XYZ file of C-alpha atoms in Angstrom:
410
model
C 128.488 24.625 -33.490
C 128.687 21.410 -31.762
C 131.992 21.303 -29.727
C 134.392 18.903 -31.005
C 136.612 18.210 -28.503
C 133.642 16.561 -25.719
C 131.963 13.896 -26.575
C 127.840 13.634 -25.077
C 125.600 10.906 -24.745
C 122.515 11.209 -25.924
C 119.279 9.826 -24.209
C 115.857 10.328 -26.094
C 113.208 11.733 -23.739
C 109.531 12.009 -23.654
C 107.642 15.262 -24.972
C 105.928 15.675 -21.242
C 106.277 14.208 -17.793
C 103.761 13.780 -14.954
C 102.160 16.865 -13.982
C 102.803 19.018 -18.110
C 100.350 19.654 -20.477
C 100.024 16.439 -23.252
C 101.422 17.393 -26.759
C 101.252 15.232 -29.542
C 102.761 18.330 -31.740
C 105.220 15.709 -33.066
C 103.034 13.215 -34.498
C 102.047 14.089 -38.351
C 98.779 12.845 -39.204
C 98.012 12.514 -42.461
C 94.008 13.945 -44.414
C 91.797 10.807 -44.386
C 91.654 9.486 -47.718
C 94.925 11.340 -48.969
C 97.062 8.281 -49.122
C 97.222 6.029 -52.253
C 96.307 2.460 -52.261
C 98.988 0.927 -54.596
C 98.564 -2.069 -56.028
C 99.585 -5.113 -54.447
C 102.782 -6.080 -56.486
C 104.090 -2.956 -56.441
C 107.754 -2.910 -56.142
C 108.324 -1.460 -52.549
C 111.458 1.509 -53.157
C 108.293 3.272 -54.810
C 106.478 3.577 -51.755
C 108.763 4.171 -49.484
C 106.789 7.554 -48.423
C 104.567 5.020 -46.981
C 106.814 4.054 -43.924
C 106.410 7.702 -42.905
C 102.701 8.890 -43.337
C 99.495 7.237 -42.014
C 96.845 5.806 -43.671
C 93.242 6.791 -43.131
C 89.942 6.321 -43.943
C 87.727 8.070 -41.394
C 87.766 11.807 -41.389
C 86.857 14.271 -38.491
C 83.381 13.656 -39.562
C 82.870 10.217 -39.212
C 82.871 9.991 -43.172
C 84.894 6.987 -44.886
C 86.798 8.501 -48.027
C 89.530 7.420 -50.025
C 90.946 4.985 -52.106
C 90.638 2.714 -49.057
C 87.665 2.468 -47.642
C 84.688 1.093 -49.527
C 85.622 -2.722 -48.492
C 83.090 -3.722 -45.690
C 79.556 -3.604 -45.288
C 77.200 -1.774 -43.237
C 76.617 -5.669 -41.772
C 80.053 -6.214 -41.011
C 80.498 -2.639 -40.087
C 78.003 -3.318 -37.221
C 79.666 -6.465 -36.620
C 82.892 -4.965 -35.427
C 81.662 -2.043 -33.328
C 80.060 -4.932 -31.101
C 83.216 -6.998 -31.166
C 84.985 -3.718 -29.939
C 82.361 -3.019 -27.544
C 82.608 -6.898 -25.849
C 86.319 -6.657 -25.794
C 86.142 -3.588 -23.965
C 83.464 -5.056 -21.245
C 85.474 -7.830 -20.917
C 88.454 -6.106 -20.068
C 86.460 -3.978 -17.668
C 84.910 -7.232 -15.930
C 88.212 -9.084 -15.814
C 90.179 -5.596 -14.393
C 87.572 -5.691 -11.465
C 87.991 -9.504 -11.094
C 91.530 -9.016 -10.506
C 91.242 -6.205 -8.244
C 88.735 -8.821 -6.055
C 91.900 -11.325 -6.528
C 90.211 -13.490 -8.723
C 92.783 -13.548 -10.829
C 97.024 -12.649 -10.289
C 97.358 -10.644 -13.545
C 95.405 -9.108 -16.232
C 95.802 -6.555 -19.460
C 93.742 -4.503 -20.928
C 93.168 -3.385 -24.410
C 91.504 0.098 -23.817
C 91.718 2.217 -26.964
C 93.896 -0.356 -29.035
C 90.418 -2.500 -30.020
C 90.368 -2.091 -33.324
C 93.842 -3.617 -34.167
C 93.711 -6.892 -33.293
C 89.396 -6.947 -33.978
C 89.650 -5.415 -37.522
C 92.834 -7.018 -38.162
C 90.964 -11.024 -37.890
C 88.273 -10.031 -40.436
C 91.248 -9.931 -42.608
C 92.185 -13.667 -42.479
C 91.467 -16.656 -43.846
C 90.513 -20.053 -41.819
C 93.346 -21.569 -41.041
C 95.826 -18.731 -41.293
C 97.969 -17.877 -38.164
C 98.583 -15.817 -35.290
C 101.726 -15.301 -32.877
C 100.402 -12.784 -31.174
C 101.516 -10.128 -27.875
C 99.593 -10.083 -24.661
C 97.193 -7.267 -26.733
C 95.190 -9.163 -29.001
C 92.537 -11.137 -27.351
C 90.765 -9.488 -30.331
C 91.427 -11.570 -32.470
C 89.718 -14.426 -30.384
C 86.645 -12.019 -29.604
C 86.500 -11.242 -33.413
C 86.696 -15.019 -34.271
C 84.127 -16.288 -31.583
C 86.101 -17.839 -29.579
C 84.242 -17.909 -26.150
C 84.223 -15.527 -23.555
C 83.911 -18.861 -20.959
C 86.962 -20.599 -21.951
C 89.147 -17.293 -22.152
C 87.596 -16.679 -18.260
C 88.667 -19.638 -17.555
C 91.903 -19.231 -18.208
C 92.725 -16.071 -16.656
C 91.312 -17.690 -13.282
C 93.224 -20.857 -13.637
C 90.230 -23.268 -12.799
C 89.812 -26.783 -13.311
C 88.518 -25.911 -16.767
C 91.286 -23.772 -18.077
C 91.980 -25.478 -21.356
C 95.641 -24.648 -20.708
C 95.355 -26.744 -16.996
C 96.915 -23.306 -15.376
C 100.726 -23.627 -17.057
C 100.073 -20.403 -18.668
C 99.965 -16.500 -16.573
C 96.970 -15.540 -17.057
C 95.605 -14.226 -20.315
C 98.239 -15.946 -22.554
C 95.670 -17.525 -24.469
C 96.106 -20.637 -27.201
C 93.873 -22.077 -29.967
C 95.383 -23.634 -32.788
C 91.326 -24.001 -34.147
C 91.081 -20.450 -33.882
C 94.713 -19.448 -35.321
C 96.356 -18.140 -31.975
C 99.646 -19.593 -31.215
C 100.064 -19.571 -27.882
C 101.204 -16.460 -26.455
C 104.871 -16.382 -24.913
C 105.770 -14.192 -22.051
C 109.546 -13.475 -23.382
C 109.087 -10.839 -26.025
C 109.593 -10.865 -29.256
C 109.800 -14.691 -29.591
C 106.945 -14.992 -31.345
C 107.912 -13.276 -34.629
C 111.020 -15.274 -36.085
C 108.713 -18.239 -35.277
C 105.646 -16.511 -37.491
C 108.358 -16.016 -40.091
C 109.328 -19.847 -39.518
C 105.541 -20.705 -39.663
C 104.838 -19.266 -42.817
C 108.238 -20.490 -43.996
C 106.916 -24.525 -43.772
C 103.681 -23.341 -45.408
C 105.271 -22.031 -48.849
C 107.711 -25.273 -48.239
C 104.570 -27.306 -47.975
C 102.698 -25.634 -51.063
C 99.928 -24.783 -48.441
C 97.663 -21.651 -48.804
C 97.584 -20.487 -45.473
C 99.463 -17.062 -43.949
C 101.048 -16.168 -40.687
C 101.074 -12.791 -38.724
C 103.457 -11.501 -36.571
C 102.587 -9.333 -33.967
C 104.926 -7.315 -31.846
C 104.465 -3.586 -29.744
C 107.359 -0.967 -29.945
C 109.258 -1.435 -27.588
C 110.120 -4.711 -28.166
C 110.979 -4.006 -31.877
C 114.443 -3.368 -29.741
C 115.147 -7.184 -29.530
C 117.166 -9.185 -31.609
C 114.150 -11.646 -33.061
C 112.691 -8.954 -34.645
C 115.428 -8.210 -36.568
C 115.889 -11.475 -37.345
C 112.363 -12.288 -38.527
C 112.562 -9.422 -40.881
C 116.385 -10.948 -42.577
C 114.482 -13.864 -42.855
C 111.148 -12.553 -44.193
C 112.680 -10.776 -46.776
C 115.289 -13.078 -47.696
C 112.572 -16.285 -48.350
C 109.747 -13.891 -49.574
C 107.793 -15.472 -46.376
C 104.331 -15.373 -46.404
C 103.446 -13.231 -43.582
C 101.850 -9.990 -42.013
C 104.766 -8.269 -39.651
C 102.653 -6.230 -37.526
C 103.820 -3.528 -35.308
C 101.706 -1.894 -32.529
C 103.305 1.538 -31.842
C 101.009 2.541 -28.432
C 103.233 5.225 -27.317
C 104.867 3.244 -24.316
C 106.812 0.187 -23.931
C 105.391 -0.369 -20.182
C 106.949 3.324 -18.390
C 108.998 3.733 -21.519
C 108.459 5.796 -24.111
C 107.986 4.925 -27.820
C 111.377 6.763 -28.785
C 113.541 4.588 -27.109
C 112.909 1.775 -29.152
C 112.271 3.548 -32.237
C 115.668 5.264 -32.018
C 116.322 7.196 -34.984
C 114.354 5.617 -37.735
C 111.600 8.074 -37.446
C 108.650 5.181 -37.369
C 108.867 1.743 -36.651
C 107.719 0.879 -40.452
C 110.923 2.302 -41.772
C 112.658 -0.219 -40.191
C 111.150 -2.476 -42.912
C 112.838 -0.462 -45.946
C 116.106 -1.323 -45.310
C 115.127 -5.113 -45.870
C 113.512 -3.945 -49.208
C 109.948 -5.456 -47.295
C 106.748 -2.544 -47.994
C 106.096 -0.899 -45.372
C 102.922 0.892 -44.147
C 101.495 3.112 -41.145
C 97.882 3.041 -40.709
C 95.998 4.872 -37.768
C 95.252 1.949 -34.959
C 92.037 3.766 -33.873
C 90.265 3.310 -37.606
C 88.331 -0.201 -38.294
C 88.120 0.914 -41.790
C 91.465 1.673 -42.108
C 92.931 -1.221 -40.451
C 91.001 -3.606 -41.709
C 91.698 -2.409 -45.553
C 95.767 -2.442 -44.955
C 95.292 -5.970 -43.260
C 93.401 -7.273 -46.011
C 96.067 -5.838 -48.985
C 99.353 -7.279 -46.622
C 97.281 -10.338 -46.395
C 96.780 -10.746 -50.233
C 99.948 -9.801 -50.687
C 101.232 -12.689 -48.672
C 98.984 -15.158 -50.445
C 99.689 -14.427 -54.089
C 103.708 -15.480 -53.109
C 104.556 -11.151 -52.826
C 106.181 -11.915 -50.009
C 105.720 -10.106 -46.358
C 104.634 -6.198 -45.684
C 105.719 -4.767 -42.193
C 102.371 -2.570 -40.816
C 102.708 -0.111 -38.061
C 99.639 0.511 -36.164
C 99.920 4.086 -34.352
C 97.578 3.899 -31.622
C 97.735 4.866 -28.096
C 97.461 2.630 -24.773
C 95.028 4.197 -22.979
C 94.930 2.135 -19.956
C 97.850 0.825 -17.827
C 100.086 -1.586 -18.995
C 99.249 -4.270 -17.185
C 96.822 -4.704 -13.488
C 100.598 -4.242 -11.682
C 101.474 -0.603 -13.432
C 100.436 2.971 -12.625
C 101.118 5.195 -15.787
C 100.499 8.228 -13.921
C 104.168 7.668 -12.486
C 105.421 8.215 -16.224
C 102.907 10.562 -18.101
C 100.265 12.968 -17.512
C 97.320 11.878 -16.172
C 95.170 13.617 -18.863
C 97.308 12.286 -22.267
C 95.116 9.635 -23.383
C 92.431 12.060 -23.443
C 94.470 14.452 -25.828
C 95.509 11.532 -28.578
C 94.919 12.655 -31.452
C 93.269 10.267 -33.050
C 90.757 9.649 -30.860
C 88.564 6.359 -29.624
C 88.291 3.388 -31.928
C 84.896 2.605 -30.617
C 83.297 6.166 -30.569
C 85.103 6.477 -34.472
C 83.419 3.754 -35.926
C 79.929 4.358 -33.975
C 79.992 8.109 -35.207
C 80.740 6.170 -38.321
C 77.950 4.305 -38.626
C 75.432 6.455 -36.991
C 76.394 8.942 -40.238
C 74.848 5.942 -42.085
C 71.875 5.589 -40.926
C 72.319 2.647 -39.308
C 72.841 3.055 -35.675
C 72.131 5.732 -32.957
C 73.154 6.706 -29.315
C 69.893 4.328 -27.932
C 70.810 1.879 -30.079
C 74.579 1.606 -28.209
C 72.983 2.614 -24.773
C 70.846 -0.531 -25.461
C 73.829 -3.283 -26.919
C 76.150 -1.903 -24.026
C 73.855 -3.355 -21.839
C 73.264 -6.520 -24.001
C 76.690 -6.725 -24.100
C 77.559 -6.117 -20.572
C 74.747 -8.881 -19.460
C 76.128 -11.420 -21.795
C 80.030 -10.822 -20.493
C 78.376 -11.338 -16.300
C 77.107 -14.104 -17.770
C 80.229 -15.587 -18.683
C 81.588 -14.876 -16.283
C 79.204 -16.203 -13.780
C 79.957 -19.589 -15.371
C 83.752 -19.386 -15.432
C 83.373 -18.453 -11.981
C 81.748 -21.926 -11.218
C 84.497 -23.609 -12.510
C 86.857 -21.815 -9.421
C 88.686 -18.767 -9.383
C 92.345 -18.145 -8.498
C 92.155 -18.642 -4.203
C 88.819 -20.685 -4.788
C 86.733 -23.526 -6.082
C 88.147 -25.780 -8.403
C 91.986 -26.263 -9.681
C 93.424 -28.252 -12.461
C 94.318 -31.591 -11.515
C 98.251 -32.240 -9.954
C 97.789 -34.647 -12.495
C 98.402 -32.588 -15.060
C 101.490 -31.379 -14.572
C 102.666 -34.642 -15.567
C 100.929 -34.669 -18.783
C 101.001 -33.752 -22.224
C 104.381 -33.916 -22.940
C 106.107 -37.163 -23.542
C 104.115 -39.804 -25.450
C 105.010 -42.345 -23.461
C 105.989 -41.256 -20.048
C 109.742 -42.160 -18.223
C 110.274 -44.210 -15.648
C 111.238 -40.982 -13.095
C 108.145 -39.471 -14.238
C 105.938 -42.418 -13.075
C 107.856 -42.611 -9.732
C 107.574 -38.719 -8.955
C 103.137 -39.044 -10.010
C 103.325 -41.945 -7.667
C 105.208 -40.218 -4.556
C 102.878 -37.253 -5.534
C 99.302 -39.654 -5.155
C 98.013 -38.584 -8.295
């Protein structure tokens, strides 16, 4: 029996520190195909289970079962394992180019692919983003090009964003990604605002918000999701639950809610887990939240449980915080080898066959990269003008504006 007469503070820590054995005992994983697809309108305190189980649809075999899978083609099935596959050599090519100081700063995606590149095949033209620093995916999956994201990251004199931007916070309003804000958790009251003025405006087009767990701990989230529920917003509040909030752990922000899609319930908004590391599986809850928010149903929070396998960013080490060996014992394995066991089950693709478009792949990423590189990289080649800096913001410019160009010769 607790005793009652000292109080104790209680700190959440991780299962495992630097130098233990991984164990991922904690994390429940649902059977593929064991979870029920309800229907769209269903009224949300009857799936509240939801919040707390994970929804598959590829088993330990590769197979696709369940009431959720069955909703993309072989074509488009083929389609995303190379859209995985170039996000993942891109990464890998920009990583090195910052480690050559090409660049200041880049982020990888490794093992969290399929969110952000199932996720897009979900949407409509038109529709959305406010996305994290972890879902270039969604401009790889919407062929947006390779060149112009280089570009950015090095800062040249073609960066479409004329170098006001760290590198890798993207923007395209032509390709539906807001432009990416480096104070966290902005982004998803303004989704919920977005898709706000769209119902206002009798429009047809969604938002999503995206947001990773640890930063589920700042106020705007809780804010979006008061708002979300309260106007029946159309939007997609996504949640990427990678297991670490930079050298934090997921607990910490998660507190004790149990998952990160509970937090929904208590706003009456459905809320649903899927595994991050199925295409299948993502892409089928993306596509119901989506046509949920487009038939005036209001907004469904989705927690992706996936696992950063990489560092958090080009400046962290996560061997200071967790065993060197953990992202080999997630339990859910590798989105890419998942969905090419997947479709090598089919028929449809072998182990030459992705031998052969990793090296397609990988030639067509140097490429890119060759010609970004022409354009100047962070210490060399060309810049965007000084010029700039004075653009783009006023329509017609003030008078101390004018003077400080002048003094400045450009």
């Amino acid at each position: 029996m607790a005793d009652a007469g000292m109080l104790r503070f209680h700190v959440p820590e991780p299962e495992v520190r630097p130098g233990g054995t991984p164990d991922f005992s904690n994390v429940t994983i649902a059977a593929a195909g064991s979870v029920p697809r309800p229907d769209i309108d269903v009224d949300p305190r009857t799936i509240r289970d939801m919040a707390f189980s994970i929804i598959r649809v590829l088993n330990r075999n590769g197979e696709a079962v369940g009431p959720w899978a069955g909703l993309l083609s072989n074509e488009e099935l083929l389609e995303g394992l190379r859209h995985m596959m170039t996000l993942r050599t891109f990464d890998a090519r920009m990583q090195m180019a910052q480690r050559q100081g090409k660049t200041s700063f880049y982020m990888q995606h490794l093992g969290e692919e399929a969110v952000s590149c199932a996720f897009r095949k979900a949407l409509e033209p038109g529709d959305m983003n406010f996305p994290t620093y972890r879902q270039a995916g969604l401009l790889i999956a919407d062929g947006y090009p390779m060149v112009t994201m280089m570009n950015q990251i090095y800062s040249n004199e073609a960066d479409p964003l004329k170098g006001r931007q760290l590198p890798i916070m993207y923007s395209s309003k032509e390709h539906g990604f807001f432009s990416i804000s480096g104070n966290l958790a902005t982004q998803y009251i303004q989704a919920v605002g977005w898709a706000m003025a769209s119902a206002i405006s009798n429009d047809s087009k969604i938002a999503a918000a995206w947001i990773g767990d640890g930063s589920t701990a700042e106020s705007d989230f809780h804010s979006a999701l008061v708002f979300a529920s309260t106007y029946k917003a159309p939007v997609v509040l996504n949640v990427v639950n990678n297991q670490w909030a930079i050298s934090t752990f997921q607990g910490i922000a998660r507190g004790g809610s149990g998952t990160f899609a509970a937090r929904g319930l208590g706003f009456g908004i459905p809320s649903l887990r899927v595994d991050g590391n199925d295409y299948l599986a993502v892409h089928a809850v993306a596509k119901w939240a989506a046509e949920r928010a487009r038939k005036n149903l209001g907004p469904t929070l989705v927690e992706y449980v996936t696992y950063r396998a990489g560092a958090h960013s080009s400046s962290d080490d996560p061997s200071a915080y967790r065993p060197k060996t953990e992202s080999d014992a997630w339990p859910l394995g590798d989105p890419v080898v998942r969905l090419k066991n997947h479709l090598i089950g089919l028929g449809v693709w072998s182990d030459e066959r992705h031998a052969q478009a990793e090296a397609e792949i990988l030639d067509t990423v140097i490429a890119a990269q060759k010609e970004a590189e022409s354009h100047g990289t962070l210490h060399a080649g060309g810049k965007p003008s000084t010029r700039d800096m004075f653009e783009g913001l006023y329509a017609e410019m003030p008078p101390h504006l004018r003077r400080q160009r002048q003094q400045a010769g450009v």
